[in-house]
Coordinates of C-alpha atoms in Angstrom, one line a residue:
M129 CA -54.7 151.9 -168.5
M130 CA -54.0 152.9 -172.1
K131 CA -51.3 155.3 -171.0
K132 CA -49.3 152.3 -169.5
V133 CA -49.9 150.2 -172.6
L134 CA -48.5 153.0 -174.8
V135 CA -45.3 153.4 -172.8
A136 CA -44.7 149.7 -172.3
G137 CA -45.5 148.7 -175.8
T138 CA -43.1 151.2 -177.3
A139 CA -40.4 150.3 -174.9
L140 CA -40.8 146.6 -175.8
M141 CA -40.7 147.5 -179.5
L142 CA -37.4 149.3 -179.0
A143 CA -36.0 146.4 -177.1
G144 CA -36.9 144.1 -179.9
S145 CA -35.2 146.3 -182.4
L146 CA -32.1 146.3 -180.3
A147 CA -32.0 142.5 -180.0
A148 CA -32.5 142.2 -183.8
Q149 CA -29.1 143.7 -184.5
A150 CA -26.8 140.8 -185.0
E151 CA -23.6 142.5 -184.0
A152 CA -23.5 144.6 -180.9
G153 CA -20.8 146.9 -179.5
V154 CA -20.4 148.7 -176.2
N155 CA -18.4 151.8 -175.5
I156 CA -17.4 152.7 -171.9
S157 CA -16.2 156.1 -170.8
G158 CA -16.5 158.1 -167.6
D159 CA -15.1 160.6 -165.2
A160 CA -13.9 161.0 -161.6
R161 CA -13.8 163.9 -159.3
V162 CA -12.6 164.9 -155.8
T163 CA -13.5 168.1 -154.1
Y164 CA -12.6 170.1 -151.0
I165 CA -15.5 172.2 -149.7
G166 CA -15.4 174.8 -147.0
K167 CA -18.3 176.8 -145.7
Q168 CA -18.6 179.7 -143.2
D169 CA -21.8 180.3 -141.2
Y170 CA -24.2 178.2 -143.4
Q171 CA -25.9 176.8 -140.3
R172 CA -27.5 179.4 -138.1
T173 CA -30.1 179.9 -135.3
A174 CA -32.1 183.0 -134.6
D175 CA -29.1 185.0 -133.3
S176 CA -25.9 183.1 -134.2
A177 CA -24.1 181.1 -136.9
N178 CA -22.0 178.0 -136.7
G179 CA -18.6 179.1 -138.0
Y180 CA -16.4 177.3 -140.5
D181 CA -17.2 173.7 -141.6
D182 CA -15.3 171.7 -144.3
F183 CA -15.3 168.3 -145.9
F184 CA -14.1 166.3 -148.8
E185 CA -16.3 164.5 -151.3
S186 CA -15.6 162.3 -154.4
R187 CA -17.3 160.1 -156.9
V188 CA -16.6 158.0 -160.0
G189 CA -19.1 157.6 -162.9
L190 CA -19.2 155.3 -165.8
N191 CA -21.0 155.8 -169.1
F192 CA -22.2 152.9 -171.1
E193 CA -23.3 153.1 -174.8
G194 CA -24.5 150.0 -176.6
K195 CA -24.9 150.2 -180.4
G196 CA -26.5 147.8 -182.9
A197 CA -24.7 146.7 -186.1
A198 CA -26.1 149.6 -188.1
D199 CA -25.6 152.1 -185.3
K200 CA -29.3 153.0 -185.5
V201 CA -30.5 151.6 -182.2
T202 CA -28.6 152.6 -179.0
A203 CA -28.9 152.0 -175.3
K204 CA -27.2 154.5 -172.9
A205 CA -26.7 154.4 -169.2
R206 CA -24.6 156.1 -166.5
L207 CA -23.7 154.6 -163.1
Y208 CA -22.3 156.3 -160.0
F209 CA -20.4 154.2 -157.5
D210 CA -22.1 155.5 -154.5
G211 CA -25.6 155.7 -153.1
Y212 CA -26.1 159.4 -153.6
G213 CA -28.3 161.2 -156.1
F214 CA -26.8 162.5 -159.4
E215 CA -26.9 166.1 -158.1
D216 CA -25.7 165.4 -154.5
D217 CA -22.3 165.6 -152.9
A218 CA -20.8 162.2 -152.0
P219 CA -18.9 163.2 -148.8
W220 CA -16.1 161.1 -147.3
D221 CA -17.2 159.3 -144.1
G222 CA -14.1 158.1 -142.4
Q223 CA -13.5 154.4 -142.9
K224 CA -17.0 153.5 -144.0
S225 CA -17.2 151.4 -147.1
R226 CA -19.4 152.8 -149.9
T227 CA -20.8 149.8 -151.9
D228 CA -24.0 151.2 -153.3
L229 CA -24.6 152.0 -157.0
S230 CA -26.9 154.8 -158.2
V231 CA -28.3 155.2 -161.6
D232 CA -28.0 158.6 -163.3
Y233 CA -29.9 157.7 -166.5
A234 CA -30.7 154.6 -168.6
Y235 CA -32.7 154.7 -171.8
L236 CA -33.1 153.3 -175.3
T237 CA -33.0 155.3 -178.6
A238 CA -34.3 154.1 -181.9
P239 CA -35.4 155.6 -185.3
L240 CA -39.0 155.1 -186.3
G241 CA -39.5 156.6 -189.8
D242 CA -38.8 160.3 -189.6
W243 CA -39.0 160.2 -185.8
T244 CA -36.4 159.3 -183.1
I245 CA -37.9 157.6 -180.1
K246 CA -36.4 157.5 -176.6
A247 CA -37.8 155.5 -173.7
G248 CA -36.5 155.1 -170.1
R249 CA -34.9 157.3 -167.4
I250 CA -33.8 160.2 -169.7
N251 CA -31.8 163.4 -169.2
P252 CA -33.8 166.0 -171.3
D253 CA -32.2 169.4 -170.7
Y254 CA -34.4 172.3 -171.8
S255 CA -33.0 175.5 -170.0
R256 CA -31.2 176.2 -166.8
F257 CA -33.9 178.6 -165.7
F258 CA -36.9 176.3 -166.2
S259 CA -35.8 172.6 -166.4
W260 CA -32.2 171.3 -166.4
N261 CA -30.3 168.2 -165.2
I262 CA -33.4 166.2 -164.3
R263 CA -34.0 162.4 -164.8
P264 CA -37.7 161.7 -165.5
T265 CA -39.0 158.4 -166.7
R266 CA -40.5 159.2 -170.1
L267 CA -41.4 158.1 -173.6
V268 CA -40.1 160.8 -175.9
A269 CA -40.5 161.3 -179.7
N270 CA -38.4 163.8 -181.7
Y271 CA -39.0 165.1 -185.2
K272 CA -36.6 167.5 -187.0
Q273 CA -37.3 169.0 -190.4
G274 CA -35.6 172.1 -191.6
N275 CA -35.7 174.8 -189.0
V276 CA -38.4 173.1 -186.9
D277 CA -37.8 170.6 -184.0
I278 CA -40.8 168.9 -182.4
T279 CA -40.6 166.8 -179.2
P280 CA -43.8 165.4 -177.7
F281 CA -43.5 163.3 -174.5
V282 CA -45.4 161.3 -171.9
G283 CA -43.9 160.5 -168.5
V284 CA -44.7 158.9 -165.1
R285 CA -44.0 161.3 -162.3
A286 CA -45.2 158.9 -159.6
E287 CA -47.1 155.7 -159.3
G288 CA -50.1 155.6 -157.0
N289 CA -48.9 154.0 -153.7
T290 CA -52.1 153.2 -151.8
A291 CA -54.2 150.1 -152.3
T292 CA -57.1 152.0 -153.8
D293 CA -54.9 154.0 -156.3
K294 CA -53.0 150.9 -157.3
W295 CA -56.3 149.0 -157.9
N296 CA -57.7 151.8 -160.1
D297 CA -54.3 152.6 -161.7
N298 CA -54.4 156.2 -160.4
D299 CA -51.0 157.7 -161.1
Y300 CA -49.3 161.0 -161.4
M301 CA -48.6 161.5 -165.1
E302 CA -47.2 164.2 -167.3
Y303 CA -48.0 165.1 -171.0
G304 CA -45.9 167.7 -172.8
L305 CA -44.6 169.2 -176.0
V306 CA -41.3 171.0 -176.7
T307 CA -41.0 172.9 -180.0
G308 CA -37.9 174.6 -181.3
F309 CA -37.7 177.1 -184.2
K310 CA -34.7 178.5 -186.1
L311 CA -36.0 182.0 -187.1
E312 CA -35.2 183.9 -190.3
N313 CA -32.6 186.0 -188.6
G314 CA -30.8 183.0 -187.2
W315 CA -32.2 183.4 -183.7
N316 CA -33.5 180.4 -181.7
L317 CA -37.0 180.2 -180.2
K318 CA -38.1 177.3 -177.9
V319 CA -41.5 176.7 -176.4
Y320 CA -42.3 174.2 -173.6
G321 CA -45.7 173.2 -172.5
R322 CA -46.6 170.4 -170.1
Y323 CA -49.7 169.3 -168.2
D324 CA -49.2 167.3 -165.0
D325 CA -52.2 165.0 -164.3
D326 CA -52.4 163.9 -160.7
Q327 CA -55.0 161.1 -160.6
R328 CA -54.1 159.8 -157.2
E329 CA -57.0 160.0 -154.7
W330 CA -55.2 159.1 -151.5
A331 CA -51.9 160.0 -149.9
A332 CA -50.1 157.2 -148.0
A333 CA -50.0 158.2 -144.4
T334 CA -47.6 156.8 -141.8
T335 CA -46.7 157.6 -138.2
D336 CA -44.0 156.6 -135.7
V337 CA -45.4 154.4 -132.8
S338 CA -43.8 153.5 -129.5
V339 CA -45.0 150.6 -127.4
S340 CA -43.9 150.3 -123.7
G341 CA -44.1 147.2 -121.6
V342 CA -42.7 145.4 -118.5
D343 CA -41.1 142.0 -118.7
A344 CA -41.3 139.2 -116.1
A345 CA -38.3 140.7 -114.2
G346 CA -39.9 144.1 -113.9
N347 CA -37.7 145.8 -116.5
V348 CA -39.5 148.6 -118.4
G349 CA -38.7 148.8 -122.1
T350 CA -39.9 150.8 -125.1
L351 CA -40.2 149.5 -128.7
M352 CA -40.2 152.1 -131.4
L353 CA -42.0 151.2 -134.7
F354 CA -41.3 153.7 -137.5
D355 CA -43.5 154.5 -140.6
V356 CA -46.5 152.5 -139.4
P357 CA -49.3 152.8 -141.9
T358 CA -52.3 154.8 -140.7
D359 CA -55.7 155.6 -142.3
P360 CA -54.9 157.4 -145.6
V361 CA -55.8 161.0 -146.2
R362 CA -57.0 162.7 -149.3
N363 CA -54.3 163.4 -151.9
K364 CA -53.5 167.1 -152.5
D365 CA -54.0 167.4 -156.2
K366 CA -50.9 168.5 -158.0
S367 CA -52.4 168.8 -161.5
G368 CA -51.8 171.8 -163.6
F369 CA -50.0 173.5 -166.5
L370 CA -46.3 174.5 -166.8
G371 CA -45.0 176.5 -169.7
D372 CA -41.8 178.4 -170.8
V373 CA -40.7 180.5 -173.7
F374 CA -36.9 180.8 -174.4
L375 CA -35.3 183.1 -177.0
N376 CA -31.6 183.4 -177.8
N377 CA -29.3 184.4 -180.6
E378 CA -26.6 181.7 -180.3
G379 CA -25.2 181.0 -183.7
A380 CA -26.7 184.1 -185.3
N381 CA -23.4 185.9 -185.6
C382 CA -24.7 189.0 -183.8
D383 CA -22.5 191.7 -182.3
F384 CA -24.0 191.0 -178.9
G385 CA -25.4 188.0 -177.1
F386 CA -29.0 187.9 -176.1
H387 CA -31.0 185.5 -173.8
A388 CA -34.5 186.0 -172.6
E389 CA -36.9 183.6 -170.9
F390 CA -40.4 183.6 -169.3
A391 CA -41.7 180.7 -167.2
Y392 CA -45.1 179.9 -165.7
K393 CA -46.2 177.2 -163.2
A394 CA -49.7 176.6 -161.9
A395 CA -50.4 177.0 -158.2
D396 CA -51.3 173.3 -157.6
V397 CA -48.1 172.1 -159.3
Q398 CA -46.0 174.4 -157.0
G399 CA -48.1 173.8 -153.9
T400 CA -48.7 177.5 -153.6
E401 CA -51.8 179.8 -153.3
D402 CA -51.1 181.6 -156.6
D403 CA -49.7 180.7 -160.0
G404 CA -46.0 181.3 -160.1
M405 CA -44.0 183.1 -162.9
G406 CA -40.5 184.2 -163.5
G407 CA -38.2 185.5 -166.2
Y408 CA -34.9 187.2 -167.0
V409 CA -33.1 189.0 -169.8
M410 CA -29.3 188.8 -170.4
L411 CA -27.1 190.8 -172.7
S412 CA -23.4 190.1 -173.4
K413 CA -20.8 191.7 -175.6
A414 CA -17.4 190.3 -176.6
V415 CA -15.2 193.4 -176.0
S416 CA -12.1 191.5 -177.1
S417 CA -11.1 187.9 -177.9
Q418 CA -10.5 187.5 -174.2
F419 CA -13.0 189.6 -172.3
T420 CA -16.8 189.2 -172.5
P421 CA -19.0 191.1 -169.9
A422 CA -22.7 190.4 -169.4
V423 CA -25.6 192.1 -167.6
L424 CA -28.6 190.2 -166.4
A425 CA -31.9 191.3 -164.9
G426 CA -34.9 189.1 -163.8
M427 CA -37.7 188.4 -161.4
T428 CA -39.7 185.6 -159.7
K429 CA -43.2 185.9 -158.3
D430 CA -45.8 184.0 -156.4
G431 CA -43.7 181.0 -155.5
Y432 CA -41.8 180.4 -158.8
V433 CA -38.3 179.0 -158.1
A434 CA -35.8 178.7 -160.9
D435 CA -34.1 175.4 -161.6
N436 CA -31.3 174.5 -159.2
D437 CA -28.7 175.0 -162.0
F438 CA -29.6 178.6 -162.8
G439 CA -27.6 181.3 -161.1
F440 CA -24.1 182.0 -159.7
V441 CA -22.0 180.6 -156.8
M442 CA -24.0 181.4 -153.7
V443 CA -27.4 182.1 -155.2
G444 CA -28.3 179.2 -157.6
G445 CA -25.6 177.5 -159.5
D446 CA -26.0 173.9 -158.4
T447 CA -22.8 173.5 -156.4
S448 CA -22.0 172.7 -152.8
T449 CA -21.6 176.5 -152.1
Q450 CA -25.2 177.3 -152.9
V451 CA -27.1 179.1 -150.1
L452 CA -30.5 179.4 -151.9
K453 CA -32.0 179.0 -155.3
V454 CA -33.1 181.9 -157.4
G455 CA -36.7 182.5 -156.2
D456 CA -36.3 181.0 -152.7
G457 CA -37.2 183.5 -150.0
G458 CA -40.2 185.2 -151.7
D459 CA -41.0 187.5 -154.7
L460 CA -37.7 188.7 -156.1
L461 CA -36.1 191.3 -158.4
F462 CA -32.5 190.7 -159.2
G463 CA -29.7 192.2 -161.3
A464 CA -26.2 191.0 -161.9
F465 CA -23.0 191.8 -163.7
V466 CA -20.9 188.9 -164.9
A467 CA -17.3 189.3 -166.3
N468 CA -15.8 186.4 -168.3
Y469 CA -12.1 186.6 -169.0
K470 CA -10.0 184.1 -171.0
V471 CA -6.5 184.5 -169.7
S472 CA -5.1 181.7 -171.9
E473 CA -6.1 178.5 -173.6
R474 CA -5.9 176.8 -170.3
L475 CA -7.1 179.4 -167.8
T476 CA -10.5 181.1 -167.6
L477 CA -11.9 183.5 -165.0
T478 CA -15.5 184.5 -164.1
G479 CA -16.5 187.2 -161.7
N480 CA -20.1 187.8 -160.5
L481 CA -21.8 190.7 -158.7
L482 CA -25.4 190.1 -157.8
Y483 CA -28.0 192.2 -156.1
A484 CA -31.3 190.5 -155.0
D485 CA -34.2 192.5 -153.6
F486 CA -37.0 190.5 -151.9
D487 CA -40.6 191.7 -151.4
N488 CA -40.9 190.7 -147.8
D489 CA -42.4 192.7 -144.9
D490 CA -42.4 190.1 -142.1
A491 CA -39.7 190.1 -139.4
G492 CA -37.0 187.6 -140.0
Q493 CA -37.5 187.3 -143.8
L494 CA -34.9 188.3 -146.4
D495 CA -35.0 191.9 -147.4
N496 CA -32.1 191.9 -149.8
A497 CA -28.8 190.2 -150.5
I498 CA -25.5 190.9 -152.3
E499 CA -23.3 188.2 -153.8
V500 CA -19.7 188.7 -154.8
S501 CA -18.2 185.6 -156.3
G502 CA -15.6 184.2 -158.7
V503 CA -14.7 181.0 -160.6
A504 CA -11.3 180.0 -162.0
G505 CA -11.0 177.0 -164.3
Y506 CA -7.7 175.6 -165.4
A507 CA -7.2 172.7 -167.9
L508 CA -4.3 170.6 -166.8
N509 CA -4.5 168.6 -170.0
E510 CA -7.1 167.3 -172.5
S511 CA -8.8 165.1 -169.9
A512 CA -8.1 166.8 -166.5
S513 CA -9.1 170.1 -165.0
L514 CA -9.1 172.1 -161.8
T515 CA -12.0 174.4 -160.8
Y516 CA -11.9 176.8 -157.9
K517 CA -15.0 178.7 -156.7
A518 CA -15.4 181.3 -154.0
G519 CA -18.3 183.4 -152.9
Y520 CA -19.4 186.0 -150.3
L521 CA -23.1 186.6 -149.7
T522 CA -24.3 189.4 -147.3
P523 CA -28.0 189.1 -146.3
S524 CA -30.2 191.9 -144.9
I525 CA -33.0 190.7 -142.7
V526 CA -36.3 192.5 -142.1
D527 CA -36.1 194.0 -138.6
G528 CA -37.9 192.5 -135.6
S529 CA -36.8 188.9 -135.2
G530 CA -33.1 189.1 -134.1
A531 CA -32.1 186.8 -136.9
A532 CA -28.4 186.5 -137.6
E533 CA -27.1 188.7 -140.5
D534 CA -23.7 187.1 -140.6
A535 CA -22.3 186.9 -144.1
Y536 CA -22.0 183.6 -145.8
F537 CA -18.7 182.5 -147.3
A538 CA -17.8 179.4 -149.2
H539 CA -15.2 178.0 -151.5
Y540 CA -14.3 174.7 -153.2
L541 CA -11.5 173.2 -155.2
R542 CA -12.3 170.4 -157.5
L543 CA -10.1 168.0 -159.6
N544 CA -12.1 166.4 -162.5
V545 CA -10.7 163.7 -164.8
A546 CA -12.5 162.3 -167.8
F547 CA -11.5 158.9 -169.3

């Protein structure tokens, strides 16, 4: 019970501090987007693929920031005017009216001595390979002194949802620490450690039930009842440790760019037989003021899957064109060449060539894949931009299943406006 008292007590303290500010101000900003998306052969059966499929999607988001008179206590929130998640497409659906609201993030921030405290639904980005663009419910403290940055946190991953777990306050909690160091040579080192504590004893079990009957006139009818509670089953414990080490030289004024990362996730956290791990190294070099090539090599093993945002256009990358995440499909070795070219102040181009080799022997599983893709970004003005992405992915399947080896193709064109 103490864990809930800690989170709730601090949140109430922050709310009281916010109310104590006599003069309040609210800033509103936002952005809107509309996207055309086309995909070739993304849906497939054992021996064929579906062909070309396309759709439009759009969304509008508003950012709210409330500040106290001294600008020391703030409340931030972001709303989307649709019922989709913050990472999901919001596709057009004919004439259907979309009236739902979805919350991206909503949290309070306040100083507490040398610390800064955050509480609520927060967007704590760490790295694209390990944890990026997530929205946990957390209480976070941050301390910065010189070249050291320390951030402990506690969060609620899920409340217990059976009667027994609710009675005993058995929840799925997380306890973590992120530390950042500015090294003597100007390089940056970040270390992430978290323990997920799954105290839930029971999993809520449901089933779909059909009831048939005959009325007085002899008509036979069937009534379907969905998600009917059944006897609960033992919860599969998801407790375990997650960790990550991330090193880069951004801001160190080196002749080359360097990024390296190694991540670990316990088997129970992943739901796999073995503990998972993954990592990569990336080197880049500014050949000129316009052209910056980069090479990247990495691996995933024993069920580790990189965050959805890590990757390219077809493999990873968190866009509608994604075929699979980095690490989906089995143990993986991958290498890539990325070319970034700044044509002008308005136009930038990126080209990707990726080779992914999977350690699979079973028929029908991925053996290897090659991605060729590109991104073009054009700034129409200070607040509006166009982005075009296109990718081609050729999979090779282990022989014996007759699985389709049609290449995947996708592209999208997006207009984004900030206000």
